[in-house]
């Protein structure tokens, strides 16, 4: 019966009667676990926001110091060119210090963004530094050439021959250009890691050489002792943080924890696991999904460190990492002897349950990217689905362990096997294929781990399947 029919039958003339109204449903209560996750996420972001606030504040001070001495830069072209040259030089040098801090392993900063995101910021900031320094060279040379009424080449010769610190600055700039060139993907893939690592160490020399140019020739620093003292403090603070977190802390931690290789366990023809023991491992604070920078103190390996994820949840007694042979260093991991001492920096990474904000989770691993995912599966609770993508059945690592964990903990596993170079397999894990495997994918938190090219493709496919970017977490395994 309709509302109109009901009112006509009502003897009281139903038009005036107040019938019960349907009240709007109250908003669904946010689960306590979800509220706790949001609170932890906001709290974890605070140190990073303070860091970037400090970066912006220092940049503001530098601009203010420059503006005080360049108020007349718009009156003549020489003043304009030299003014622009000075501020680009100051900001370029300052961002070089920020560049060092981005990968100085400062725990609050690393916890904010994760090592992968910091690496991206580091790469972008490095290019910006180079652009600013090149602009500094061009504008300063042009401005001085107009003042001295010389050609650009003539003024460049004068600057190199008569101005203090210019040779050091030129060498430093050359080193920074070399670092940027070797960071290009097309160049990086063709270089041995050892050579790339050595070139990047030269960046510290380039930053140091810039100091000998700025103090004696920087106009803002020469005429203003307070500015010079402030600039010196920035360098000393950066150096102190670098020494503390890159040298002192790893050395002291290695002595305290006494990490050593306990076992070398082959997993397949080209994959090996290391079981690592030590003292007080429960105090490391490591979580499933995180990684360390491992430095094995054996001949030919002691001087370089490599990132390897934990492939099992830490139990306070030992750690396990699993490595696929993909180069000179990783290819020789299986030859390590039990008892080899280790210096480890970390734990690093935000690829953990701490960033989770949804109850349902989808984990996608590609190849050896299964290692941190395998550790997460050991402890992560809730409605879980694992998609493990490999080229062939022989590439499946930890299959027995994963099947056992799935049976014990009740999560779902899909092994997605197929060579993406073959047409019949190109649809695997596409934006259309993902919902077929996981119908509620849009309502899940997604963790992705694997090689960089695969991660970029899969992240796009996951977004295409309806998952918002903020619920996608990635960990790249660069070779």
JSON list of N, CA and C in Angstrom, two decimals, residues 8-46:
[
{"chain": "A", "resi": 8, "resn": "UNK", "atom": "N", "xyz": [-5.83, 7.80, 3.06]},
{"chain": "A", "resi": 8, "resn": "UNK", "atom": "CA", "xyz": [-7.26, 7.81, 2.74]},
{"chain": "A", "resi": 8, "resn": "UNK", "atom": "C", "xyz": [-8.04, 6.86, 3.63]},
{"chain": "A", "resi": 9, "resn": "UNK", "atom": "N", "xyz": [-7.46, 5.76, 4.04]},
{"chain": "A", "resi": 9, "resn": "UNK", "atom": "CA", "xyz": [-8.13, 4.80, 4.91]},
{"chain": "A", "resi": 9, "resn": "UNK", "atom": "C", "xyz": [-8.15, 5.24, 6.36]},
{"chain": "A", "resi": 10, "resn": "UNK", "atom": "N", "xyz": [-7.34, 6.22, 6.69]},
{"chain": "A", "resi": 10, "resn": "UNK", "atom": "CA", "xyz": [-7.23, 6.63, 8.08]},
{"chain": "A", "resi": 10, "resn": "UNK", "atom": "C", "xyz": [-8.43, 7.46, 8.50]},
{"chain": "A", "resi": 11, "resn": "UNK", "atom": "N", "xyz": [-9.22, 7.07, 9.49]},
{"chain": "A", "resi": 11, "resn": "UNK", "atom": "CA", "xyz": [-10.42, 7.82, 9.86]},
{"chain": "A", "resi": 11, "resn": "UNK", "atom": "C", "xyz": [-10.11, 9.20, 10.40]},
{"chain": "A", "resi": 12, "resn": "UNK", "atom": "N", "xyz": [-8.92, 9.40, 10.87]},
{"chain": "A", "resi": 12, "resn": "UNK", "atom": "CA", "xyz": [-8.57, 10.72, 11.40]},
{"chain": "A", "resi": 12, "resn": "UNK", "atom": "C", "xyz": [-8.08, 11.66, 10.32]},
{"chain": "A", "resi": 13, "resn": "UNK", "atom": "N", "xyz": [-8.21, 11.24, 9.05]},
{"chain": "A", "resi": 13, "resn": "UNK", "atom": "CA", "xyz": [-7.74, 12.10, 7.98]},
{"chain": "A", "resi": 13, "resn": "UNK", "atom": "C", "xyz": [-6.24, 12.12, 7.89]},
{"chain": "A", "resi": 14, "resn": "UNK", "atom": "N", "xyz": [-5.67, 10.99, 7.63]},
{"chain": "A", "resi": 14, "resn": "UNK", "atom": "CA", "xyz": [-4.25, 10.71, 7.73]},
{"chain": "A", "resi": 14, "resn": "UNK", "atom": "C", "xyz": [-3.29, 11.77, 7.28]},
{"chain": "A", "resi": 15, "resn": "UNK", "atom": "N", "xyz": [-3.77, 12.83, 6.54]},
{"chain": "A", "resi": 15, "resn": "UNK", "atom": "CA", "xyz": [-2.84, 13.86, 6.10]},
{"chain": "A", "resi": 15, "resn": "UNK", "atom": "C", "xyz": [-2.20, 14.57, 7.26]},
{"chain": "A", "resi": 16, "resn": "UNK", "atom": "N", "xyz": [-2.91, 14.62, 8.43]},
{"chain": "A", "resi": 16, "resn": "UNK", "atom": "CA", "xyz": [-2.35, 15.32, 9.57]},
{"chain": "A", "resi": 16, "resn": "UNK", "atom": "C", "xyz": [-1.61, 14.41, 10.54]},
{"chain": "A", "resi": 17, "resn": "UNK", "atom": "N", "xyz": [-1.61, 13.12, 10.23]},
{"chain": "A", "resi": 17, "resn": "UNK", "atom": "CA", "xyz": [-0.99, 12.17, 11.15]},
{"chain": "A", "resi": 17, "resn": "UNK", "atom": "C", "xyz": [0.51, 12.09, 10.92]},
{"chain": "A", "resi": 18, "resn": "UNK", "atom": "N", "xyz": [1.29, 12.05, 11.99]},
{"chain": "A", "resi": 18, "resn": "UNK", "atom": "CA", "xyz": [2.76, 11.95, 11.89]},
{"chain": "A", "resi": 18, "resn": "UNK", "atom": "C", "xyz": [3.14, 10.47, 11.82]},
{"chain": "A", "resi": 19, "resn": "UNK", "atom": "N", "xyz": [3.44, 10.01, 10.62]},
{"chain": "A", "resi": 19, "resn": "UNK", "atom": "CA", "xyz": [3.89, 8.63, 10.48]},
{"chain": "A", "resi": 19, "resn": "UNK", "atom": "C", "xyz": [5.36, 8.50, 10.85]},
{"chain": "A", "resi": 20, "resn": "UNK", "atom": "N", "xyz": [5.79, 7.38, 11.31]},
{"chain": "A", "resi": 20, "resn": "UNK", "atom": "CA", "xyz": [7.21, 7.21, 11.68]},
{"chain": "A", "resi": 20, "resn": "UNK", "atom": "C", "xyz": [8.12, 7.48, 10.47]},
{"chain": "A", "resi": 21, "resn": "UNK", "atom": "N", "xyz": [9.13, 8.27, 10.71]},
{"chain": "A", "resi": 21, "resn": "UNK", "atom": "CA", "xyz": [10.08, 8.60, 9.64]},
{"chain": "A", "resi": 21, "resn": "UNK", "atom": "C", "xyz": [11.31, 7.70, 9.73]},
{"chain": "A", "resi": 22, "resn": "UNK", "atom": "N", "xyz": [11.90, 7.43, 8.57]},
{"chain": "A", "resi": 22, "resn": "UNK", "atom": "CA", "xyz": [13.13, 6.63, 8.54]},
{"chain": "A", "resi": 22, "resn": "UNK", "atom": "C", "xyz": [14.32, 7.53, 8.78]},
{"chain": "A", "resi": 23, "resn": "UNK", "atom": "N", "xyz": [14.93, 7.38, 9.91]},
{"chain": "A", "resi": 23, "resn": "UNK", "atom": "CA", "xyz": [16.09, 8.20, 10.24]},
{"chain": "A", "resi": 23, "resn": "UNK", "atom": "C", "xyz": [17.31, 7.73, 9.46]},
{"chain": "A", "resi": 24, "resn": "UNK", "atom": "N", "xyz": [18.16, 8.69, 9.07]},
{"chain": "A", "resi": 24, "resn": "UNK", "atom": "CA", "xyz": [19.39, 8.27, 8.36]},
{"chain": "A", "resi": 24, "resn": "UNK", "atom": "C", "xyz": [20.25, 7.39, 9.24]},
{"chain": "A", "resi": 25, "resn": "UNK", "atom": "N", "xyz": [20.85, 6.41, 8.61]},
{"chain": "A", "resi": 25, "resn": "UNK", "atom": "CA", "xyz": [21.70, 5.47, 9.35]},
{"chain": "A", "resi": 25, "resn": "UNK", "atom": "C", "xyz": [22.91, 6.20, 9.92]},
{"chain": "A", "resi": 26, "resn": "UNK", "atom": "N", "xyz": [23.27, 5.92, 11.15]},
{"chain": "A", "resi": 26, "resn": "UNK", "atom": "CA", "xyz": [24.46, 6.56, 11.72]},
{"chain": "A", "resi": 26, "resn": "UNK", "atom": "C", "xyz": [25.70, 6.11, 10.97]},
{"chain": "A", "resi": 27, "resn": "UNK", "atom": "N", "xyz": [26.70, 6.97, 10.94]},
{"chain": "A", "resi": 27, "resn": "UNK", "atom": "CA", "xyz": [27.94, 6.58, 10.25]},
{"chain": "A", "resi": 27, "resn": "UNK", "atom": "C", "xyz": [28.54, 5.35, 10.89]},
{"chain": "A", "resi": 28, "resn": "UNK", "atom": "N", "xyz": [29.08, 4.51, 10.03]},
{"chain": "A", "resi": 28, "resn": "UNK", "atom": "CA", "xyz": [29.69, 3.28, 10.53]},
{"chain": "A", "resi": 28, "resn": "UNK", "atom": "C", "xyz": [30.86, 3.62, 11.45]},
{"chain": "A", "resi": 29, "resn": "UNK", "atom": "N", "xyz": [30.92, 2.93, 12.56]},
{"chain": "A", "resi": 29, "resn": "UNK", "atom": "CA", "xyz": [32.01, 3.17, 13.51]},
{"chain": "A", "resi": 29, "resn": "UNK", "atom": "C", "xyz": [33.33, 2.69, 12.91]},
{"chain": "A", "resi": 30, "resn": "UNK", "atom": "N", "xyz": [34.36, 3.50, 13.10]},
{"chain": "A", "resi": 30, "resn": "UNK", "atom": "CA", "xyz": [35.68, 3.12, 12.62]},
{"chain": "A", "resi": 30, "resn": "UNK", "atom": "C", "xyz": [36.27, 2.10, 13.58]},
{"chain": "A", "resi": 31, "resn": "UNK", "atom": "N", "xyz": [36.67, 0.93, 13.11]},
{"chain": "A", "resi": 31, "resn": "UNK", "atom": "CA", "xyz": [37.23, -0.07, 14.02]},
{"chain": "A", "resi": 31, "resn": "UNK", "atom": "C", "xyz": [38.40, 0.50, 14.81]},
{"chain": "A", "resi": 32, "resn": "UNK", "atom": "N", "xyz": [38.51, 0.05, 16.05]},
{"chain": "A", "resi": 32, "resn": "UNK", "atom": "CA", "xyz": [39.58, 0.56, 16.91]},
{"chain": "A", "resi": 32, "resn": "UNK", "atom": "C", "xyz": [40.95, 0.29, 16.31]},
{"chain": "A", "resi": 33, "resn": "UNK", "atom": "N", "xyz": [41.12, -0.89, 15.71]},
{"chain": "A", "resi": 33, "resn": "UNK", "atom": "CA", "xyz": [42.42, -1.21, 15.11]},
{"chain": "A", "resi": 33, "resn": "UNK", "atom": "C", "xyz": [42.77, -0.23, 14.01]},
{"chain": "A", "resi": 34, "resn": "UNK", "atom": "N", "xyz": [41.75, 0.20, 13.23]},
{"chain": "A", "resi": 34, "resn": "UNK", "atom": "CA", "xyz": [42.01, 1.15, 12.16]},
{"chain": "A", "resi": 34, "resn": "UNK", "atom": "C", "xyz": [42.35, 2.53, 12.72]},
{"chain": "A", "resi": 35, "resn": "UNK", "atom": "N", "xyz": [41.64, 2.93, 13.81]},
{"chain": "A", "resi": 35, "resn": "UNK", "atom": "CA", "xyz": [41.95, 4.22, 14.43]},
{"chain": "A", "resi": 35, "resn": "UNK", "atom": "C", "xyz": [43.37, 4.23, 14.97]},
{"chain": "A", "resi": 36, "resn": "UNK", "atom": "N", "xyz": [43.78, 3.13, 15.57]},
{"chain": "A", "resi": 36, "resn": "UNK", "atom": "CA", "xyz": [45.14, 3.03, 16.11]},
{"chain": "A", "resi": 36, "resn": "UNK", "atom": "C", "xyz": [46.16, 3.15, 14.99]},
{"chain": "A", "resi": 37, "resn": "UNK", "atom": "N", "xyz": [45.87, 2.49, 13.84]},
{"chain": "A", "resi": 37, "resn": "UNK", "atom": "CA", "xyz": [46.81, 2.56, 12.71]},
{"chain": "A", "resi": 37, "resn": "UNK", "atom": "C", "xyz": [46.93, 3.98, 12.19]},
{"chain": "A", "resi": 38, "resn": "UNK", "atom": "N", "xyz": [45.81, 4.69, 12.06]},
{"chain": "A", "resi": 38, "resn": "UNK", "atom": "CA", "xyz": [45.85, 6.08, 11.59]},
{"chain": "A", "resi": 38, "resn": "UNK", "atom": "C", "xyz": [46.64, 6.95, 12.56]},
{"chain": "A", "resi": 39, "resn": "UNK", "atom": "N", "xyz": [46.46, 6.74, 13.86]},
{"chain": "A", "resi": 39, "resn": "UNK", "atom": "CA", "xyz": [47.18, 7.52, 14.86]},
{"chain": "A", "resi": 39, "resn": "UNK", "atom": "C", "xyz": [48.67, 7.26, 14.79]},
{"chain": "A", "resi": 40, "resn": "UNK", "atom": "N", "xyz": [49.05, 5.99, 14.65]},
{"chain": "A", "resi": 40, "resn": "UNK", "atom": "CA", "xyz": [50.47, 5.66, 14.55]},
{"chain": "A", "resi": 40, "resn": "UNK", "atom": "C", "xyz": [51.08, 6.25, 13.28]},
{"chain": "A", "resi": 41, "resn": "UNK", "atom": "N", "xyz": [50.30, 6.23, 12.18]},
{"chain": "A", "resi": 41, "resn": "UNK", "atom": "CA", "xyz": [50.79, 6.78, 10.92]},
{"chain": "A", "resi": 41, "resn": "UNK", "atom": "C", "xyz": [51.05, 8.28, 11.06]},
{"chain": "A", "resi": 42, "resn": "UNK", "atom": "N", "xyz": [50.11, 9.01, 11.70]},
{"chain": "A", "resi": 42, "resn": "UNK", "atom": "CA", "xyz": [50.29, 10.45, 11.89]},
{"chain": "A", "resi": 42, "resn": "UNK", "atom": "C", "xyz": [51.47, 10.75, 12.79]},
{"chain": "A", "resi": 43, "resn": "UNK", "atom": "N", "xyz": [51.64, 9.94, 13.85]},
{"chain": "A", "resi": 43, "resn": "UNK", "atom": "CA", "xyz": [52.76, 10.16, 14.77]},
{"chain": "A", "resi": 43, "resn": "UNK", "atom": "C", "xyz": [54.10, 9.89, 14.08]},
{"chain": "A", "resi": 44, "resn": "UNK", "atom": "N", "xyz": [54.15, 8.86, 13.24]},
{"chain": "A", "resi": 44, "resn": "UNK", "atom": "CA", "xyz": [55.38, 8.53, 12.56]},
{"chain": "A", "resi": 44, "resn": "UNK", "atom": "C", "xyz": [55.78, 9.61, 11.55]},
{"chain": "A", "resi": 45, "resn": "UNK", "atom": "N", "xyz": [54.79, 10.34, 11.01]},
{"chain": "A", "resi": 45, "resn": "UNK", "atom": "CA", "xyz": [55.09, 11.36, 10.01]},
{"chain": "A", "resi": 45, "resn": "UNK", "atom": "C", "xyz": [55.64, 12.64, 10.62]},
{"chain": "A", "resi": 46, "resn": "UNK", "atom": "N", "xyz": [55.46, 12.84, 11.93]},
{"chain": "A", "resi": 46, "resn": "UNK", "atom": "CA", "xyz": [55.86, 14.10, 12.57]},
{"chain": "A", "resi": 46, "resn": "UNK", "atom": "C", "xyz": [57.35, 14.40, 12.44]}
]
